[in-house]
CSV table of N, CA and C in Angstrom, one decimal:
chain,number,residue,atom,x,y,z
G,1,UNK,N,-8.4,-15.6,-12.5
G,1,UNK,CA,-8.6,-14.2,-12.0
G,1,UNK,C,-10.0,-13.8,-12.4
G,2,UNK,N,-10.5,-12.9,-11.8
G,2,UNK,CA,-12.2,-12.8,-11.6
G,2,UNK,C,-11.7,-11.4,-12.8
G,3,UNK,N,-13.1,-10.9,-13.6
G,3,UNK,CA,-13.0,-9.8,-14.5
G,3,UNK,C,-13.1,-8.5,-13.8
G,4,UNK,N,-12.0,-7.8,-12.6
G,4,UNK,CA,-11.9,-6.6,-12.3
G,4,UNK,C,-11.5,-5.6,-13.1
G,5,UNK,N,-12.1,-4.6,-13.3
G,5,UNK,CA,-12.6,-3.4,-13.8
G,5,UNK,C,-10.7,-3.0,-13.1
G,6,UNK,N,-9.7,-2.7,-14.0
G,6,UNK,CA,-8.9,-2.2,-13.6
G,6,UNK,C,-8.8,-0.4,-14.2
G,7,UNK,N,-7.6,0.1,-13.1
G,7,UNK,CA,-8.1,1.6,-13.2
G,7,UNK,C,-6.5,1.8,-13.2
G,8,UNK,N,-6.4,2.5,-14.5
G,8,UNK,CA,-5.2,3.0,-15.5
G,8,UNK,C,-4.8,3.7,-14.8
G,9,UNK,N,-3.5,3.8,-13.8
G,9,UNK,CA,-2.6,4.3,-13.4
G,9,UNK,C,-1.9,5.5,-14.4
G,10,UNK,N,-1.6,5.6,-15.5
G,10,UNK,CA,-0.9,6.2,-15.8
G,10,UNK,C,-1.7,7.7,-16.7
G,11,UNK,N,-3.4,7.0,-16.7
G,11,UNK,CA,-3.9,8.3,-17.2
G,11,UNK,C,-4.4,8.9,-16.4
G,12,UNK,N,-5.2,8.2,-15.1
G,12,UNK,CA,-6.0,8.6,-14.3
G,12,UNK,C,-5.3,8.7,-12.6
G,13,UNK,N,-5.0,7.8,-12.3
G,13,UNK,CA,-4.6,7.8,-11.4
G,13,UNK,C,-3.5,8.5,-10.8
G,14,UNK,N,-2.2,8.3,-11.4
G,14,UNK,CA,-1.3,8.7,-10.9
G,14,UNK,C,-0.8,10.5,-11.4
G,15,UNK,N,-2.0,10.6,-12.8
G,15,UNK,CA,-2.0,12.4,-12.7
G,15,UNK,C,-2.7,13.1,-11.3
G,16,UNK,N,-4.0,12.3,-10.7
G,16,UNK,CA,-4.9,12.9,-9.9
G,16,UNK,C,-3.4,13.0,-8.2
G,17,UNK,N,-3.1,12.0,-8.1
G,17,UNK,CA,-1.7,11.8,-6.8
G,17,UNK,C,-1.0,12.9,-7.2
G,18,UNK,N,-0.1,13.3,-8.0
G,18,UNK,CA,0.3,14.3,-8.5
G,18,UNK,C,0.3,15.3,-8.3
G,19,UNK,N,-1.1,15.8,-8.2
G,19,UNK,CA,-1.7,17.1,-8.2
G,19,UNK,C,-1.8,17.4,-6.2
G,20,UNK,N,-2.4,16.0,-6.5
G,20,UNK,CA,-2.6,16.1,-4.6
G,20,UNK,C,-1.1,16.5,-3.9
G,21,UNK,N,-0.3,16.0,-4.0
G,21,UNK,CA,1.1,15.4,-3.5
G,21,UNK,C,1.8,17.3,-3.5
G,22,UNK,N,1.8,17.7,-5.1
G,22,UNK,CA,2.8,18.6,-5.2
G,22,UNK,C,2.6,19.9,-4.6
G,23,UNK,N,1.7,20.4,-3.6
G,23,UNK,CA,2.1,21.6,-2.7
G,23,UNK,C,2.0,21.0,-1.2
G,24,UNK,N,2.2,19.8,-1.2
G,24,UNK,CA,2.4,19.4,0.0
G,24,UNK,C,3.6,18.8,0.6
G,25,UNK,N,4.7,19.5,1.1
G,25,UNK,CA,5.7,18.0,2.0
G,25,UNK,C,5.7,17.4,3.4
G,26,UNK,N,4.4,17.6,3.9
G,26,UNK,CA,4.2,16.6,5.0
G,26,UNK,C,3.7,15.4,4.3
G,27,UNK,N,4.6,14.3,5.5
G,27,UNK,CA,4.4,13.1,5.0
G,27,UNK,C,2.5,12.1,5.4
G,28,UNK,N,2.7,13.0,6.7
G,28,UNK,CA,1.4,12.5,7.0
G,28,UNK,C,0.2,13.0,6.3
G,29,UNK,N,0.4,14.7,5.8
G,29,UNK,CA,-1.0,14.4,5.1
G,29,UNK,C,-0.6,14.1,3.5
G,30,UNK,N,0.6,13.7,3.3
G,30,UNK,CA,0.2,13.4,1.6
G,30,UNK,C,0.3,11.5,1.7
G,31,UNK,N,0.2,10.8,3.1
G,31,UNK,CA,-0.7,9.4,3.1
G,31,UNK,C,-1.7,9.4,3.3
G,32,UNK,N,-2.5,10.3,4.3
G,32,UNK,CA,-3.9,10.6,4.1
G,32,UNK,C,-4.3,10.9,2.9
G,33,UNK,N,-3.9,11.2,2.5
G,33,UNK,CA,-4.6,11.7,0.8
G,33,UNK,C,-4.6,10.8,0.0
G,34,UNK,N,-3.2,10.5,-0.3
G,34,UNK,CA,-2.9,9.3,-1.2
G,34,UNK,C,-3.9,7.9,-0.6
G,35,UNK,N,-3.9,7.5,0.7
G,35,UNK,CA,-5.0,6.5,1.0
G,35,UNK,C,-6.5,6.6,0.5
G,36,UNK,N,-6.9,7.9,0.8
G,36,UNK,CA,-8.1,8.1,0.6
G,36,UNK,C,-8.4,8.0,-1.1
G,37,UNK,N,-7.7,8.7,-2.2
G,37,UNK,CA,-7.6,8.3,-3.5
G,37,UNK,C,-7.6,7.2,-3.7
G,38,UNK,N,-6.3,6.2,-3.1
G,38,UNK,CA,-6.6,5.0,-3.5
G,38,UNK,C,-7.6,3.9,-3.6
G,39,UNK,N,-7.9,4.2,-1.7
G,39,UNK,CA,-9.8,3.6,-1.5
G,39,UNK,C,-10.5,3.8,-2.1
G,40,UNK,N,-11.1,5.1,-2.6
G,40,UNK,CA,-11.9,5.7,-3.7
G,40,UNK,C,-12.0,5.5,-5.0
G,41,UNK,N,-10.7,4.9,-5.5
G,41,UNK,CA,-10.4,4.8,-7.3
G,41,UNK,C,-10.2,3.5,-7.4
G,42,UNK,N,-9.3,2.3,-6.6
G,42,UNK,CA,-9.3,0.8,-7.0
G,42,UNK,C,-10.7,0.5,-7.0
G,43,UNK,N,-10.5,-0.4,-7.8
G,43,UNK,CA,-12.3,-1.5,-7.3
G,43,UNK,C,-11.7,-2.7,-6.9
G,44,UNK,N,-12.6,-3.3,-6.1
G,44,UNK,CA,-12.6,-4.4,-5.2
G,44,UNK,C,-11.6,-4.4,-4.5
G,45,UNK,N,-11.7,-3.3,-3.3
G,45,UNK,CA,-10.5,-3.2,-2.5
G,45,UNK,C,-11.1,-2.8,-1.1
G,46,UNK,N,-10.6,-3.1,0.4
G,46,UNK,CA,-11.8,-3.0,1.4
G,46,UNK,C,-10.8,-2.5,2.5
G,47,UNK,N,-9.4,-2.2,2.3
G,47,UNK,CA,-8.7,-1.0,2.8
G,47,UNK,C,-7.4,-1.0,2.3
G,48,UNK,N,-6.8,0.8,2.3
G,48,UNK,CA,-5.9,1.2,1.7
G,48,UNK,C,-4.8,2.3,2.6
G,49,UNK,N,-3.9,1.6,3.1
G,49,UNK,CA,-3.4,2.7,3.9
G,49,UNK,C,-1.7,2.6,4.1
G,50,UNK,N,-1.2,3.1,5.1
G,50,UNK,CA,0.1,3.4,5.4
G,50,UNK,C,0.6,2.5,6.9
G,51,UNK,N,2.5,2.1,6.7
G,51,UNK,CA,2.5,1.7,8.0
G,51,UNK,C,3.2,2.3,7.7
G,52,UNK,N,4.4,3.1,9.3
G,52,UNK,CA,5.4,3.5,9.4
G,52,UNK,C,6.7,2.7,10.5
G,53,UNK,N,7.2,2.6,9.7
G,53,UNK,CA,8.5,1.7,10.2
G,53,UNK,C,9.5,2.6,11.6
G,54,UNK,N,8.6,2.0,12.6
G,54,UNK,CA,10.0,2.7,13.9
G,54,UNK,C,10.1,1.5,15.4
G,55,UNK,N,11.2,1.4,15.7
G,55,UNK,CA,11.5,0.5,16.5
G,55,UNK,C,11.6,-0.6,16.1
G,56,UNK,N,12.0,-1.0,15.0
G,56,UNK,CA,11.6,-2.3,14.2
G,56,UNK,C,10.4,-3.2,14.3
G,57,UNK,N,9.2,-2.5,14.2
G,57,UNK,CA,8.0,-2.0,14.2
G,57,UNK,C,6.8,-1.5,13.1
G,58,UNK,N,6.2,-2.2,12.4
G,58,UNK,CA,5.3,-1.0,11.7
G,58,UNK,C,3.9,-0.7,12.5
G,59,UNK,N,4.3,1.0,12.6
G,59,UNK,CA,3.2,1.0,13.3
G,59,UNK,C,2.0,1.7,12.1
G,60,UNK,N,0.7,1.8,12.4
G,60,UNK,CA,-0.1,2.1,12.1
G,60,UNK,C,-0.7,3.5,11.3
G,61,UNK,N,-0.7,3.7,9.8
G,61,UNK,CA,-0.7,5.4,9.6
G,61,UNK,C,-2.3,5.5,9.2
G,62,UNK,N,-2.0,6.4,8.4
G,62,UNK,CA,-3.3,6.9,7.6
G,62,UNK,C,-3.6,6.2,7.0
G,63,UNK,N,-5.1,5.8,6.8
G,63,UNK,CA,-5.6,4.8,6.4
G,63,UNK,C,-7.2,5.1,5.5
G,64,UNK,N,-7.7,4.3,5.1
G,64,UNK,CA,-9.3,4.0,4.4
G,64,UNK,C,-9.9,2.7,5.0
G,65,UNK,N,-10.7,2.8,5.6
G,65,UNK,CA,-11.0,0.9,5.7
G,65,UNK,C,-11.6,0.9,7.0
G,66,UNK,N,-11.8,-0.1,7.4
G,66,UNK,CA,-12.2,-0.6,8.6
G,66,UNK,C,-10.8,-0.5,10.0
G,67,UNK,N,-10.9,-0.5,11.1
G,67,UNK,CA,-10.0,-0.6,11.8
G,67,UNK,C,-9.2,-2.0,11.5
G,68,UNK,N,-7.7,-1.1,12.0
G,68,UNK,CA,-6.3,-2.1,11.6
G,68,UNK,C,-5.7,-2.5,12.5
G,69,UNK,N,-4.5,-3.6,12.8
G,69,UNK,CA,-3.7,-3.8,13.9
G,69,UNK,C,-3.0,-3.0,13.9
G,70,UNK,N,-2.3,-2.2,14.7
G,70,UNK,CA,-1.9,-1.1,15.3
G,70,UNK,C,-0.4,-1.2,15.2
G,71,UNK,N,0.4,-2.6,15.5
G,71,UNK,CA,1.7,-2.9,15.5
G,71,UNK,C,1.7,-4.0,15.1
G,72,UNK,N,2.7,-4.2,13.6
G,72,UNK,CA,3.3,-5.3,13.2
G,72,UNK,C,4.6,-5.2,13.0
G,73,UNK,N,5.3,-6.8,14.2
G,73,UNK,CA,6.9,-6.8,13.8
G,73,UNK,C,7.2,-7.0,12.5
G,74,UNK,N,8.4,-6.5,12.3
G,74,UNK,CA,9.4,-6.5,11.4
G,74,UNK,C,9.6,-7.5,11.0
G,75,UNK,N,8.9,-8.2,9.5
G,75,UNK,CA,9.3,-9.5,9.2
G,75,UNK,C,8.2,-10.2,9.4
G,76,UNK,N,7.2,-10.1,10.0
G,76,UNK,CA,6.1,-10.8,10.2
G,76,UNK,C,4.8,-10.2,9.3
G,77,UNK,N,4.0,-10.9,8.9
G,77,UNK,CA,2.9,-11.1,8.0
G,77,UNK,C,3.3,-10.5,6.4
G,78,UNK,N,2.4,-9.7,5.9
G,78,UNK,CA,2.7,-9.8,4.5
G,78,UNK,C,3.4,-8.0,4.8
G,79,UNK,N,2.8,-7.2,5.3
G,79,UNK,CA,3.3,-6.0,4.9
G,79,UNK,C,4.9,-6.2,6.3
G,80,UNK,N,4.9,-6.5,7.2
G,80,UNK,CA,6.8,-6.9,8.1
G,80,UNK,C,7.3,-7.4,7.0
G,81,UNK,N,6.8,-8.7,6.2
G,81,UNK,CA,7.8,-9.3,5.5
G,81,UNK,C,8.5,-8.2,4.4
G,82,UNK,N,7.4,-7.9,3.3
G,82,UNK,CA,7.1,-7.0,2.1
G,82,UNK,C,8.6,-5.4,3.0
G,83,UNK,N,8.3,-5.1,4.3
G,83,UNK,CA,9.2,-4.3,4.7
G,83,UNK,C,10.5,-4.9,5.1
G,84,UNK,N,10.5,-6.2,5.1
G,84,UNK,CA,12.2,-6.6,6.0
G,84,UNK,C,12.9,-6.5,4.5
G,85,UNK,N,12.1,-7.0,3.6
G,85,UNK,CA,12.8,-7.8,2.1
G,85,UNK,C,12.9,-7.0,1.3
G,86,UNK,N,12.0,-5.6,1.8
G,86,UNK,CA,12.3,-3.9,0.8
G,86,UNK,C,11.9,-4.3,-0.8
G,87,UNK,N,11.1,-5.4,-1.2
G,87,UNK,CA,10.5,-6.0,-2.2
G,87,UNK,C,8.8,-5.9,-1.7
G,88,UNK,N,8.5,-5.6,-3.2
G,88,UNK,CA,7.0,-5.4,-3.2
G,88,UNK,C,6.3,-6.8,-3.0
G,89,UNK,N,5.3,-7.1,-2.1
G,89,UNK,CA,4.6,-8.3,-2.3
G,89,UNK,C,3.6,-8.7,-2.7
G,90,UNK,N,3.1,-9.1,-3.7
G,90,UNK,CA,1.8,-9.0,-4.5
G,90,UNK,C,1.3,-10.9,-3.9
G,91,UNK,N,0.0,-11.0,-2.7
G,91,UNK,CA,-0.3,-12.0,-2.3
G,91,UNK,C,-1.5,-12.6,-3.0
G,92,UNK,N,-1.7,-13.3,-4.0
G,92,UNK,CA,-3.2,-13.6,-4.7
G,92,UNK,C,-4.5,-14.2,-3.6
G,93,UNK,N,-3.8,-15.2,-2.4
G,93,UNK,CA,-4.5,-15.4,-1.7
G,93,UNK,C,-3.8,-15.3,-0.2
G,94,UNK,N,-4.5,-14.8,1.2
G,94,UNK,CA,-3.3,-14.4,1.8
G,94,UNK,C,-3.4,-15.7,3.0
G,95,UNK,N,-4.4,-16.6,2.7
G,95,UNK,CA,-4.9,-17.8,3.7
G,95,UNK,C,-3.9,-18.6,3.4
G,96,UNK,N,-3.1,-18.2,2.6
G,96,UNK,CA,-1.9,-19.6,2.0
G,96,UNK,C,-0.7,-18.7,2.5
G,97,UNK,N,-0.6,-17.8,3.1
G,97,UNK,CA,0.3,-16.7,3.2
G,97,UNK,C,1.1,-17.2,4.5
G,98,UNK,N,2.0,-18.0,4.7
G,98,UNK,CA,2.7,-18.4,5.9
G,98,UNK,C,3.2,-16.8,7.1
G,99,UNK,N,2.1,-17.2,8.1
G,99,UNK,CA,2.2,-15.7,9.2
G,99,UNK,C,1.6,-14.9,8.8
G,100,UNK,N,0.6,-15.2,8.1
G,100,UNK,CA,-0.3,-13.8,7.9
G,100,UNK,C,-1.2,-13.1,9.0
G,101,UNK,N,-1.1,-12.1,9.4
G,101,UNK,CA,-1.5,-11.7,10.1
G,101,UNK,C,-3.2,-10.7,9.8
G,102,UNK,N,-4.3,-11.6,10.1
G,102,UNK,CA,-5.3,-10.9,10.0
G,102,UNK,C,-6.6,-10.0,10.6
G,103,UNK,N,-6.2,-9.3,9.9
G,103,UNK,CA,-6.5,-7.8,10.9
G,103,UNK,C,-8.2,-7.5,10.4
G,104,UNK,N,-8.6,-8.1,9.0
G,104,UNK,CA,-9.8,-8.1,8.3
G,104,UNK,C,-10.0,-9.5,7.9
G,105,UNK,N,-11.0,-10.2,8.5
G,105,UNK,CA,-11.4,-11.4,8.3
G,105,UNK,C,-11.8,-11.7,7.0
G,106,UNK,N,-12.7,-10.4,6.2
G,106,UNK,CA,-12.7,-10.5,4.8
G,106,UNK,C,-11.8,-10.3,3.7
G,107,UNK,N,-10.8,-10.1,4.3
G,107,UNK,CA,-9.5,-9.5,3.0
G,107,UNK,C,-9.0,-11.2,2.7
G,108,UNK,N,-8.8,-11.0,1.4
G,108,UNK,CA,-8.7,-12.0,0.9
G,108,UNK,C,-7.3,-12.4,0.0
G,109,UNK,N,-6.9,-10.9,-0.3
G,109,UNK,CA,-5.5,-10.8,-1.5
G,109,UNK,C,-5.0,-9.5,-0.8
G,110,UNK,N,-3.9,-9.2,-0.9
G,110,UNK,CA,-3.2,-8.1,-0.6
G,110,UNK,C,-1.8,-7.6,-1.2
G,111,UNK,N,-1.7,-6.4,-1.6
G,111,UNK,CA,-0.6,-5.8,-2.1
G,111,UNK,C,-0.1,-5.0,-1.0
G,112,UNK,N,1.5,-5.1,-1.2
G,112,UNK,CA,2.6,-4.1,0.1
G,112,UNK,C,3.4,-3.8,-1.0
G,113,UNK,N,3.6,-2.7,-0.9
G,113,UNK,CA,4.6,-2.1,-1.6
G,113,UNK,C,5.5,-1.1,-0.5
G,114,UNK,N,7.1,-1.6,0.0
G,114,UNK,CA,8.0,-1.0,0.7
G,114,UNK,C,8.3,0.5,0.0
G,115,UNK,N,8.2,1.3,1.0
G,115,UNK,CA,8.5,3.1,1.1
G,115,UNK,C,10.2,2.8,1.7
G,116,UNK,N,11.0,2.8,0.8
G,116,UNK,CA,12.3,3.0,1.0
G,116,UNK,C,13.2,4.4,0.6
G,117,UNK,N,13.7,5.0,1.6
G,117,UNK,CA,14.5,6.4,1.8
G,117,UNK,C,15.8,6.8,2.3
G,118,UNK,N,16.8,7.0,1.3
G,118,UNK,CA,18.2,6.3,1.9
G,118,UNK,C,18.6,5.4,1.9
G,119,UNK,N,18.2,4.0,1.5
G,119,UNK,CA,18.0,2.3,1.0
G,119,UNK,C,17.6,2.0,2.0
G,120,UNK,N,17.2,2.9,3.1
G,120,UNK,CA,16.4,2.0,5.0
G,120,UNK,C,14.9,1.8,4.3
G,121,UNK,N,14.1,0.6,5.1
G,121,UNK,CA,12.7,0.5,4.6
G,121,UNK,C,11.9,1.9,5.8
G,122,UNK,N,11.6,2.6,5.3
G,122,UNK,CA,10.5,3.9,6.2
G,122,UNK,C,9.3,3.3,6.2
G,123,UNK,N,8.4,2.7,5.4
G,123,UNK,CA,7.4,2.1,5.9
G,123,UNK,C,7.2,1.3,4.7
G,124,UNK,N,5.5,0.7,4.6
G,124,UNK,CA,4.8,0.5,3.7
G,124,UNK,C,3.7,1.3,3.0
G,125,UNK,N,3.1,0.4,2.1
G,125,UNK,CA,1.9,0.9,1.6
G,125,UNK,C,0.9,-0.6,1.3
G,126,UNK,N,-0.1,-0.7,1.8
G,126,UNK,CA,-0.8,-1.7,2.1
G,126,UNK,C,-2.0,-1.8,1.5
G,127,UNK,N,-2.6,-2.5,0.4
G,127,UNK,CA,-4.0,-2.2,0.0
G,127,UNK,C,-4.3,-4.1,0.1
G,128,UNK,N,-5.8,-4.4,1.0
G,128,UNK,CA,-6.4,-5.2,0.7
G,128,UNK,C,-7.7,-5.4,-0.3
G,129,UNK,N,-7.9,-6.3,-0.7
G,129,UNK,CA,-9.1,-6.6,-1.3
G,129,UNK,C,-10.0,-7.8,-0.7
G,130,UNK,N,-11.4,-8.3,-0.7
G,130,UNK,CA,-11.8,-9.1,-0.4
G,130,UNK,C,-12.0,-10.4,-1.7
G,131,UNK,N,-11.8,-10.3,-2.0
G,131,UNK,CA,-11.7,-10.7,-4.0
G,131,UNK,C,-10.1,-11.6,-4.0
G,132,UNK,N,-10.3,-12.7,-4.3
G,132,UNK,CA,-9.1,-13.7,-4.5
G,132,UNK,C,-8.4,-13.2,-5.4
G,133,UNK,N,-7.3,-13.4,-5.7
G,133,UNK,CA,-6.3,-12.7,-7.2
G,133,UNK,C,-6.7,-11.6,-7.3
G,134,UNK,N,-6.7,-10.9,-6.7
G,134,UNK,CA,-7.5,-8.6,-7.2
G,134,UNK,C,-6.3,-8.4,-7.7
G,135,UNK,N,-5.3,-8.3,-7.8
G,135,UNK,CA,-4.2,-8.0,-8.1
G,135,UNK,C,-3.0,-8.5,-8.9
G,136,UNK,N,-2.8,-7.5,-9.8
G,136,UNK,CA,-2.1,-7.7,-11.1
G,136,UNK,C,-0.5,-7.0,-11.2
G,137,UNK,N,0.0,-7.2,-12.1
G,137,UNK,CA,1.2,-7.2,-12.1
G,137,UNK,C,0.9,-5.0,-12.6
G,138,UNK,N,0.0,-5.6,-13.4
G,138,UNK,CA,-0.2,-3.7,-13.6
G,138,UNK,C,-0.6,-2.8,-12.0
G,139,UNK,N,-1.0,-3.4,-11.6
G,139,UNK,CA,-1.2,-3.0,-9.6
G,139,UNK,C,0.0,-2.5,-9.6
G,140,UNK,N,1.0,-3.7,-9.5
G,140,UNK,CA,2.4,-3.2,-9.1
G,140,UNK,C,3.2,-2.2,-9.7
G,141,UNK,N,3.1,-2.3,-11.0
G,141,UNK,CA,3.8,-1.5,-11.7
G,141,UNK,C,3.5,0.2,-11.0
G,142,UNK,N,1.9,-0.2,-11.2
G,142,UNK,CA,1.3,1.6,-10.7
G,142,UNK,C,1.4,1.7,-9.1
G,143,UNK,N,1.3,0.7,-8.6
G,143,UNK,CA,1.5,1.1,-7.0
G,143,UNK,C,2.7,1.8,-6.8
G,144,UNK,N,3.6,1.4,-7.4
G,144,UNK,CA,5.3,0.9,-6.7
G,144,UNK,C,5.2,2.3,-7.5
G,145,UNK,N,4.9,3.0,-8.7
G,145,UNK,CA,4.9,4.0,-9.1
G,145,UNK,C,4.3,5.6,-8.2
G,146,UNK,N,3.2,5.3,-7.9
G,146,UNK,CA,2.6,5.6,-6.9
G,146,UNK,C,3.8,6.1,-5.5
G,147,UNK,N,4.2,5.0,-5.3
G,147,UNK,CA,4.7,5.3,-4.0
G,147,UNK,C,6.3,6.1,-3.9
G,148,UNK,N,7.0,5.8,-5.4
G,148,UNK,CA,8.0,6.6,-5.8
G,148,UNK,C,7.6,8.1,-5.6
G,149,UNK,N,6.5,8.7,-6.3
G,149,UNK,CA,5.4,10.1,-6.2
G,149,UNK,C,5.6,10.5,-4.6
G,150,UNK,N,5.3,9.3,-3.7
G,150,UNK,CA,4.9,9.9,-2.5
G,150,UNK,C,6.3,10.3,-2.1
G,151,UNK,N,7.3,9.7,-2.3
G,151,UNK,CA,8.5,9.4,-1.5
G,151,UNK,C,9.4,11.2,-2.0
G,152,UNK,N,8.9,11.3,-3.4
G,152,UNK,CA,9.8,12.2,-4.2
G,152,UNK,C,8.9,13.7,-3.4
G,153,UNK,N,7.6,13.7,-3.1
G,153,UNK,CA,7.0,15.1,-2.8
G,153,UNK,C,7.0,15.2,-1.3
G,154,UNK,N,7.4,14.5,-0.3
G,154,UNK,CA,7.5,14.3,1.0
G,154,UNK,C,8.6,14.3,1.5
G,155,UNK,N,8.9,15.3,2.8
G,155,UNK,CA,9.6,15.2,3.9
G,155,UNK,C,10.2,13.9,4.8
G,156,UNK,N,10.8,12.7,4.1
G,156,UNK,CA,10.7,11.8,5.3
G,156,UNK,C,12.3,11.9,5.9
C-alpha cells in the first residue's frame, strides 16, 4: 500500500458530519453534504457519493466526482453486490473485481458501505479512488461509522 495521508475519523471527520447532519432530516440533503465532506476531506479519492435502492435498482444520488452510471442492478458490480450482501466492501483493486462495473475509467480501488433501515438495504455509500489499495480497514471502520450518523439524523 502506497503512503496515503489518512484523515482521522474520529477527530476530524466524523465531529465535522455531525454538525452538518444534526439540524437536518432530509435525506437528500444530508447525502449532499455528507458527499461533498467526504470528497473534500479523503485524499486520493476521485468520487464520493450516494446510491438509492428502488426497484431492485440502485439508482443514482448525490454525489462529488465526475459523472456516474445512473442504474445499477441489484447484485451487480461492487456497490449491487456490497447492497445485495448488506456487508461493507472494501475492493483494493477493482480490475480483479468479477462484474465490475466501470463508470470511471481511472478509479482504481473502491469502498461501498450498505445504508441499511429496518434490516432492508436503502442504499449505498460509494467512494472511489484512483490509487491501488487507498483503502484501509480504518476507512471502514470510519465510513461504516459515518454512515450509522447519516442513517441515525435522517428521515428514510
Amino acid at each position: 500500500m502506497t503512503d496515503i495521508p489518512q484523515t482521522p475519523f474520529n477527530e476530524i471527520l466524523l465531529p465535522q458530519l455531525r454538525s452538518l447532519l444534526e439540524a437536518e432530516r432530509d435525506p437528500v440533503a444530508n447525502m449532499a453534504n455528507m458527499a461533498a465532506l467526504l470528497y473534500h476531506s479523503l485524499p486520493e479519492i476521485n468520487w464520493a457519493g450516494f446510491y438509492i435502492l428502488k426497484n431492485n435498482h440502485l439508482v443514482l444520488g448525490p454525489f462529488q466526482g465526475k459523472p456516474a452510471c445512473v442504474r445499477i442492478p441489484l447484485g451487480k458490480g461492487v456497490c449491487g453486490t456490497a447492497a445485495a450482501r448488506q456487508e461493507t466492501l472494501l475492493v483494493p483493486n477493482v480490475h480483479e473485481f468479477t462484474g465490475h462495473i466501470a463508470c470511471d475509467g481511472a478509479s482504481n480501488s473502491e469502498i461501498v458501505v450498505p445504508i441499511l433501515h429496518n434490516g432492508q438495504t436503502w442504499g449505498v455509500l460509494d467512494i472511489d479512488s484512483p490509487v491501488l489499495n487507498r483503502f484501509a480497514e480504518e476507512d471502514r471502520r470510519g465510513l461504516e461509522q459515518a454512515v450509522h450518523l447519516f442513517i441515525k439524523a435522517s428521515d428514510l
